């Protein structure tokens, strides 16, 4: 199926900020055509968005649940992880290795127990950093012997977590790899 890209020319709307904003503060907006909003499945009742900026373009996507994402991108390489503190599920993570995208759902308001702390919209780099923070550092002396003991050929944080559950001596947090589509 070929999707033709609909392009429109528009202008940035610039307003002076009011209230308690700093002197000279401004807000910026862009008007988006109704048909685009409808195609994204957005409405007055469903207005939650995820936006990202890659240094060149702004990407706007509707917020989507883990299960909706799983269904929509079922042909992608998806990894499902649950992050616990003791026996309490704190964050569910769905990592899309094809699109280099992650979706999370926090189950606690305590940022100390969340996988990404106060960051509610982590990106792929945050995810990779999170995995590395839960395993032996790649610069640790004796790393080769450690990997051999685990039966792993190369340094791969996800593979290490599958064996160790990302358990660390200094906390009670751990990771369950509950789905791995390769």
Coordinates of N, CA and C in Angstrom, one line a residue:
X1 N 0.8 -1.2 0.0 CA 0.0 0.0 0.0 C 0.9 1.2 0.0
X2 N 0.7 2.1 -0.9 CA 1.4 3.4 -1.0 C 0.6 4.5 -0.4
X3 N 1.2 5.2 0.5 CA 0.6 6.3 1.1 C 1.2 7.6 0.6
X4 N 0.4 8.5 0.0 CA 0.9 9.7 -0.5 C 1.0 10.7 0.6
X5 N 2.1 11.4 0.7 CA 2.3 12.4 1.7 C 1.5 13.7 1.4
X6 N 0.6 14.1 2.3 CA -0.1 15.3 2.1 C 0.7 16.4 2.7
X7 N 1.0 17.5 1.9 CA 1.8 18.6 2.4 C 1.0 19.8 2.4
X8 N 1.2 20.7 3.4 CA 0.6 22.0 3.4 C 1.6 23.0 3.8
X9 N 1.4 24.2 3.3 CA 2.2 25.4 3.7 C 1.4 26.1 4.8
X10 N 2.1 26.5 5.9 CA 1.4 27.2 7.0 C 2.4 28.2 7.6
X11 N 1.9 28.9 8.5 CA 2.8 29.9 9.2 C 2.7 29.6 10.7
X12 N 3.8 29.9 11.4 CA 3.9 29.7 12.8 C 3.1 30.8 13.5
X13 N 2.3 30.5 14.5 CA 1.6 31.5 15.2 C 2.4 31.8 16.4
X14 N 2.6 33.1 16.7 CA 3.5 33.6 17.8 C 2.6 34.5 18.6
X15 N 2.6 34.2 20.0 CA 1.8 35.0 20.9 C 2.7 35.4 22.1
X16 N 2.4 36.5 22.6 CA 3.1 36.9 23.8 C 2.6 36.1 25.0
X17 N 3.5 35.6 25.8 CA 3.0 34.8 27.0 C 2.4 35.8 28.0
X18 N 1.5 35.3 28.8 CA 0.9 36.1 29.8 C 1.1 35.5 31.2
X19 N 0.4 36.0 32.2 CA 0.5 35.4 33.5 C 1.8 35.7 34.1
X20 N 2.4 34.6 34.7 CA 3.7 34.7 35.4 C 4.9 34.4 34.6
X21 N 4.7 34.4 33.2 CA 5.9 34.1 32.4 C 6.9 35.3 32.4
X22 N 8.1 35.0 32.0 CA 9.1 36.1 32.0 C 8.8 37.2 30.9
X23 N 9.3 38.3 31.2 CA 9.1 39.5 30.3 C 9.7 39.1 28.9
X24 N 8.9 39.3 27.9 CA 9.3 38.9 26.5 C 9.0 37.5 26.2
X25 N 8.4 36.7 27.1 CA 8.1 35.3 26.8 C 7.1 35.1 25.7
X26 N 7.3 34.1 24.9 CA 6.4 33.8 23.8 C 6.0 32.4 23.8
X27 N 4.8 32.1 23.2 CA 4.4 30.8 22.9 C 4.2 30.6 21.4
X28 N 4.4 29.4 20.9 CA 4.3 29.1 19.5 C 3.3 28.0 19.2
X29 N 2.6 28.2 18.1 CA 1.6 27.2 17.8 C 1.5 27.0 16.3
X30 N 1.0 25.9 15.9 CA 0.8 25.6 14.4 C -0.6 25.0 14.3
X31 N -1.4 25.4 13.3 CA -2.7 24.9 13.1 C -2.5 23.7 12.2
X32 N -3.2 22.6 12.6 CA -3.1 21.3 11.9 C -4.5 21.0 11.2
X33 N -4.5 20.6 10.0 CA -5.8 20.4 9.3 C -6.6 19.3 10.0
X34 N -8.0 19.5 10.0 CA -8.9 18.5 10.7 C -8.7 17.1 10.1
X35 N -8.5 17.0 8.8 CA -8.4 15.6 8.3 C -7.2 14.9 8.8
X36 N -6.1 15.6 9.1 CA -4.9 15.0 9.7 C -5.2 14.5 11.1
X37 N -5.9 15.4 11.8 CA -6.2 15.0 13.2 C -7.1 13.8 13.3
X38 N -8.1 13.7 12.4 CA -9.0 12.6 12.3 C -8.2 11.3 11.9
X39 N -7.3 11.4 11.0 CA -6.5 10.2 10.6 C -5.6 9.7 11.7
X40 N -5.2 10.6 12.6 CA -4.4 10.2 13.7 C -5.3 9.6 14.8
X41 N -6.6 9.7 14.7 CA -7.5 9.1 15.7 C -7.6 10.1 16.9
X42 N -7.3 11.3 16.7 CA -7.4 12.3 17.7 C -8.8 13.0 17.7
X43 N -9.2 13.5 18.8 CA -10.5 14.2 19.0 C -10.4 15.1 20.2
X44 N -11.5 15.7 20.5 CA -11.6 16.5 21.8 C -11.5 15.6 23.0
X45 N -11.9 14.3 22.8 CA -11.9 13.4 24.0 C -10.5 12.6 24.0
X46 N -9.8 12.6 22.9 CA -8.5 11.9 22.9 C -7.5 12.9 22.3
X47 N -6.8 13.7 23.2 CA -5.9 14.7 22.8 C -4.5 14.5 23.2
X48 N -4.2 13.3 23.8 CA -2.8 13.1 24.3 C -1.9 12.8 23.1
X49 N -0.7 13.5 23.1 CA 0.2 13.4 22.0 C 1.6 13.1 22.6
X50 N 2.4 12.5 21.7 CA 3.9 12.3 22.0 C 4.5 13.1 20.9
X51 N 5.4 14.1 21.3 CA 6.1 14.8 20.2 C 7.6 14.6 20.5
X52 N 8.3 14.6 19.4 CA 9.8 14.5 19.5 C 10.4 15.4 18.5
X53 N 11.7 15.7 18.7 CA 12.5 16.6 17.9 C 13.8 16.0 17.6
X54 N 14.2 15.7 16.4 CA 15.5 15.1 16.0 C 16.5 16.1 15.6
X55 N 16.3 17.3 15.8 CA 17.3 18.3 15.4 C 17.0 18.9 14.0
X56 N 16.1 18.3 13.3 CA 15.7 18.7 12.0 C 14.2 18.8 11.8
X57 N 13.5 17.9 12.4 CA 12.0 18.0 12.3 C 11.3 17.6 13.6
X58 N 10.1 18.1 13.7 CA 9.2 17.8 14.8 C 8.3 16.7 14.4
X59 N 8.2 15.6 15.2 CA 7.3 14.5 14.9 C 6.2 14.5 15.9
X60 N 5.0 14.4 15.5 CA 3.8 14.4 16.3 C 3.1 13.1 16.1
X61 N 2.9 12.3 17.2 CA 2.2 11.1 17.2 C 1.1 11.0 18.3
X62 N 0.0 10.4 18.0 CA -0.9 10.2 19.1 C -0.3 9.3 20.2
X63 N -0.7 9.5 21.5 CA -0.2 8.6 22.5 C -1.0 7.3 22.4
X64 N -0.2 6.2 22.6 CA -0.8 4.9 22.3 C -0.4 4.0 23.5
X65 N -1.3 3.1 23.9 CA -1.0 2.2 25.0 C -0.1 1.1 24.5
X66 N 0.5 0.4 25.5 CA 1.4 -0.7 25.2 C 0.7 -1.7 24.4
X67 N -0.5 -2.1 24.7 CA -1.2 -3.2 24.0 C -1.6 -2.7 22.6
X68 N -2.0 -1.4 22.4 CA -2.3 -0.9 21.1 C -1.1 -0.9 20.2
X69 N 0.1 -0.5 20.8 CA 1.3 -0.4 20.0 C 1.7 -1.8 19.6
X70 N 1.6 -2.8 20.6 CA 1.9 -4.2 20.3 C 1.1 -4.7 19.1
X71 N -0.1 -4.4 19.1 CA -1.0 -4.9 18.0 C -0.6 -4.2 16.7
X72 N -0.5 -2.9 16.7 CA -0.2 -2.1 15.5 C 1.1 -2.5 14.9
X73 N 2.1 -2.7 15.7 CA 3.5 -3.0 15.2 C 3.9 -4.5 15.5
X74 N 3.0 -5.4 15.4 CA 3.2 -6.8 15.7 C 4.3 -7.4 14.8
X75 N 4.5 -6.9 13.7 CA 5.6 -7.4 12.8 C 7.0 -6.9 13.1
X76 N 7.1 -5.9 14.0 CA 8.3 -5.4 14.4 C 9.0 -6.3 15.5
X77 N 10.3 -6.1 15.7 CA 11.0 -6.8 16.8 C 10.7 -6.1 18.1
X78 N 9.8 -6.6 18.9 CA 9.3 -6.0 20.1 C 9.9 -6.7 21.3
X79 N 10.3 -6.0 22.4 CA 10.7 -6.6 23.6 C 9.9 -6.0 24.7
X80 N 9.3 -6.8 25.5 CA 8.5 -6.4 26.7 C 9.2 -6.6 28.0
X81 N 9.3 -5.6 28.8 CA 10.0 -5.7 30.1 C 9.1 -5.1 31.2
X82 N 9.2 -5.7 32.3 CA 8.6 -5.2 33.5 C 9.7 -4.8 34.5
X83 N 9.6 -3.6 35.1 CA 10.6 -3.2 36.1 C 9.9 -3.1 37.4
X84 N 10.5 -3.9 38.4 CA 10.0 -4.0 39.7 C 10.8 -3.4 40.8
X85 N 10.2 -3.0 41.9 CA 10.9 -2.8 43.1 C 10.4 -3.8 44.1
X86 N 11.2 -4.7 44.6 CA 10.8 -5.9 45.3 C 9.8 -6.6 44.4
X87 N 8.6 -6.8 44.9 CA 7.6 -7.5 44.1 C 6.5 -6.6 43.5
X88 N 6.8 -5.3 43.6 CA 5.8 -4.3 43.1 C 6.2 -3.9 41.6
X89 N 5.3 -4.1 40.7 CA 5.5 -3.6 39.3 C 5.5 -2.1 39.3
X90 N 6.6 -1.5 38.9 CA 6.7 0.0 38.9 C 6.6 0.6 37.5
X91 N 7.2 -0.1 36.5 CA 7.1 0.4 35.1 C 7.1 -0.8 34.1
X92 N 6.1 -0.7 33.2 CA 6.1 -1.6 32.0 C 6.7 -0.9 30.8
X93 N 7.5 -1.6 30.1 CA 8.3 -1.1 29.0 C 8.1 -1.9 27.8
X94 N 7.7 -1.3 26.6 CA 7.7 -2.0 25.4 C 8.7 -1.3 24.5
X95 N 9.7 -2.1 24.1 CA 10.8 -1.5 23.3 C 10.7 -2.1 21.9
X96 N 10.6 -1.2 20.9 CA 10.5 -1.6 19.5 C 11.9 -1.4 18.9
X97 N 12.6 -2.6 18.7 CA 14.0 -2.6 18.1 C 14.0 -2.3 16.6
X98 N 12.9 -2.4 16.0 CA 12.8 -2.0 14.5 C 12.7 -0.5 14.4
X99 N 11.8 0.1 15.1 CA 11.6 1.6 15.0 C 12.5 2.4 15.9
X100 N 13.2 1.7 16.8 CA 14.0 2.4 17.9 C 13.1 3.3 18.7
X101 N 12.1 2.8 19.2 CA 11.0 3.5 19.9 C 10.7 2.8 21.2
X102 N 10.3 3.5 22.2 CA 9.8 2.8 23.4 C 8.5 3.5 23.9
X103 N 7.7 2.6 24.5 CA 6.5 3.1 25.2 C 6.5 2.6 26.6
X104 N 6.2 3.4 27.6 CA 6.2 3.0 29.0 C 4.9 3.3 29.6
X105 N 4.6 2.5 30.7 CA 3.5 2.8 31.6 C 4.0 2.7 33.0
X106 N 3.9 3.8 33.7 CA 4.4 3.8 35.1 C 3.2 3.4 36.0
X107 N 3.5 2.6 37.1 CA 2.4 2.2 38.0 C 2.7 2.7 39.4
X108 N 3.6 3.7 39.5 CA 3.9 4.3 40.8 C 4.1 5.8 40.5
X109 N 3.8 6.6 41.5 CA 4.1 8.0 41.5 C 5.5 8.3 42.0
X110 N 6.1 7.4 42.7 CA 7.4 7.5 43.3 C 8.5 7.4 42.3
X111 N 9.1 8.5 41.9 CA 10.0 8.5 40.8 C 11.3 7.7 41.1
X112 N 11.6 7.5 42.4 CA 12.7 6.7 42.8 C 12.6 5.2 42.3
X113 N 11.3 4.8 42.2 CA 11.1 3.4 41.8 C 10.7 3.2 40.3
X114 N 10.6 4.3 39.6 CA 10.3 4.2 38.2 C 11.6 3.9 37.4
X115 N 11.4 3.2 36.3 CA 12.6 2.8 35.4 C 13.3 4.0 34.9
X116 N 12.6 5.1 34.6 CA 13.2 6.3 34.0 C 13.0 7.5 34.9
X117 N 12.8 7.3 36.2 CA 12.7 8.4 37.2 C 11.5 9.3 36.8
X118 N 11.8 10.6 36.8 CA 10.8 11.6 36.5 C 10.5 11.7 35.0
X119 N 11.3 11.1 34.2 CA 11.2 11.2 32.7 C 10.0 10.3 32.3
X120 N 8.9 10.9 31.9 CA 7.7 10.2 31.5 C 7.7 9.9 30.0
X121 N 8.6 10.5 29.2 CA 8.7 10.3 27.8 C 10.1 10.0 27.4
X122 N 10.7 8.8 27.9 CA 12.0 8.5 27.5 C 12.2 8.1 26.0
X123 N 13.3 8.4 25.5 CA 13.6 8.0 24.1 C 14.5 6.8 24.0
X124 N 14.9 6.4 22.8 CA 15.7 5.2 22.6 C 17.0 5.2 23.4
X125 N 17.7 6.4 23.4 CA 18.9 6.5 24.1 C 18.7 6.4 25.6
X126 N 17.6 6.9 26.1 CA 17.3 6.7 27.5 C 17.1 5.2 27.9
X127 N 16.5 4.5 27.0 CA 16.2 3.1 27.1 C 17.6 2.3 27.2
X128 N 18.4 2.6 26.2 CA 19.7 1.9 26.1 C 20.6 2.2 27.4
X129 N 20.5 3.4 27.8 CA 21.2 3.8 29.0 C 20.7 3.1 30.3
X130 N 19.3 3.0 30.3 CA 18.7 2.3 31.4 C 19.2 0.8 31.5
X131 N 19.2 0.2 30.3 CA 19.7 -1.2 30.3 C 21.1 -1.3 30.8
X132 N 22.0 -0.4 30.3 CA 23.4 -0.5 30.7 C 23.6 -0.2 32.2
X133 N 22.7 0.7 32.8 CA 22.8 1.0 34.2 C 22.4 -0.2 35.1
X134 N 21.7 -1.2 34.5 CA 21.3 -2.4 35.3 C 22.2 -3.6 35.1
X135 N 23.3 -3.4 34.4 CA 24.2 -4.6 34.2 C 25.7 -4.1 34.6
X136 N 26.6 -5.1 34.5 CA 28.0 -4.8 34.7 C 28.5 -3.8 33.7
X137 N 29.3 -2.9 34.1 CA 29.8 -1.9 33.1 C 30.7 -2.6 32.1
X138 N 30.6 -2.1 30.9 CA 31.4 -2.7 29.8 C 32.9 -2.5 29.9
X139 N 33.3 -1.6 30.9 CA 34.7 -1.4 31.1 C 35.3 -2.2 32.3
X140 N 34.4 -3.0 32.9 CA 34.8 -3.7 34.2 C 35.9 -4.7 33.8
X141 N 36.9 -4.8 34.7 CA 38.0 -5.8 34.6 C 37.3 -7.2 34.8
X142 N 37.7 -8.2 34.0 CA 37.1 -9.5 34.2 C 35.8 -9.7 33.4
X143 N 35.4 -8.7 32.6 CA 34.2 -8.8 31.9 C 34.0 -10.0 31.0
X144 N 35.1 -10.4 30.3 CA 35.1 -11.6 29.4 C 34.7 -12.8 30.2
X145 N 35.3 -13.0 31.4 CA 35.0 -14.2 32.3 C 33.6 -14.2 32.7
X146 N 33.1 -13.0 33.1 CA 31.7 -12.8 33.5 C 30.8 -13.2 32.4
X147 N 31.0 -12.7 31.2 CA 30.1 -13.1 30.1 C 30.2 -14.6 29.8
X148 N 31.4 -15.2 29.9 CA 31.5 -16.6 29.7 C 30.7 -17.4 30.7
X149 N 30.7 -17.0 32.0 CA 30.0 -17.6 33.0 C 28.5 -17.6 32.7
X150 N 28.0 -16.4 32.2 CA 26.6 -16.3 31.8 C 26.3 -17.0 30.5
X151 N 27.3 -17.4 29.8 CA 27.0 -18.1 28.5 C 26.7 -17.1 27.4
X152 N 27.3 -15.9 27.5 CA 27.0 -14.8 26.5 C 28.3 -14.6 25.7
X153 N 28.2 -14.5 24.4 CA 29.4 -14.3 23.6 C 29.9 -12.8 23.6
X154 N 29.0 -11.9 23.6 CA 29.5 -10.5 23.5 C 28.7 -9.6 24.5
X155 N 29.2 -8.4 24.8 CA 28.5 -7.5 25.7 C 27.2 -7.0 25.1
X156 N 26.1 -7.5 25.7 CA 24.8 -7.1 25.2 C 23.9 -6.9 26.5
X157 N 23.6 -5.7 26.9 CA 22.9 -5.5 28.1 C 21.6 -6.3 28.2
X158 N 20.8 -6.3 27.1 CA 19.5 -7.1 27.2 C 19.8 -8.6 27.4
X159 N 20.8 -9.1 26.8 CA 21.1 -10.6 27.0 C 21.5 -10.8 28.4
X160 N 22.3 -9.9 29.0 CA 22.7 -10.0 30.4 C 21.5 -9.9 31.3
X161 N 20.6 -9.0 31.0 CA 19.4 -8.9 31.9 C 18.6 -10.1 31.8
X162 N 18.5 -10.8 30.7 CA 17.7 -12.0 30.6 C 18.3 -13.0 31.6
X163 N 19.6 -13.0 31.8 CA 20.2 -14.0 32.7 C 20.2 -13.5 34.2
X164 N 20.4 -12.2 34.4 CA 20.6 -11.7 35.8 C 19.4 -10.9 36.3
X165 N 18.4 -10.6 35.5 CA 17.2 -9.8 35.8 C 17.6 -8.4 36.2
X166 N 18.8 -8.0 35.8 CA 19.2 -6.6 36.1 C 19.3 -6.3 37.6
X167 N 19.5 -7.3 38.4 CA 19.6 -7.1 39.8 C 20.9 -6.5 40.2
X168 N 20.9 -5.5 41.1 CA 22.1 -4.8 41.5 C 22.2 -5.0 43.0
X169 N 23.4 -5.0 43.6 CA 23.6 -5.2 45.0 C 23.0 -4.0 45.8
X170 N 23.0 -2.8 45.2 CA 22.6 -1.6 46.0 C 21.1 -1.3 46.1
X171 N 20.3 -2.1 45.4 CA 18.8 -1.8 45.5 C 18.0 -3.1 45.4
X172 N 16.7 -3.0 45.4 CA 15.8 -4.1 45.4 C 15.0 -4.1 44.0
X173 N 15.6 -3.5 43.0 CA 14.9 -3.4 41.8 C 15.4 -4.5 40.8
X174 N 14.5 -4.9 39.9 CA 14.9 -5.9 39.0 C 14.0 -5.9 37.8
X175 N 14.4 -6.6 36.7 CA 13.7 -6.5 35.5 C 13.3 -8.0 35.0
X176 N 12.0 -8.0 34.6 CA 11.5 -9.3 34.0 C 11.4 -9.1 32.5
X177 N 12.0 -9.9 31.8 CA 11.9 -9.9 30.3 C 10.7 -10.8 30.0
X178 N 9.5 -10.2 29.8 CA 8.3 -11.1 29.7 C 7.9 -11.3 28.2
X179 N 8.6 -10.7 27.3 CA 8.2 -11.0 25.9 C 9.4 -10.6 25.0
X180 N 9.8 -11.5 24.1 CA 10.9 -11.2 23.2 C 10.6 -11.7 21.9
X181 N 10.3 -10.8 20.9 CA 10.0 -11.2 19.6 C 11.2 -11.0 18.7
X182 N 11.8 -12.1 18.2 CA 13.0 -11.9 17.4 C 12.8 -12.1 15.9

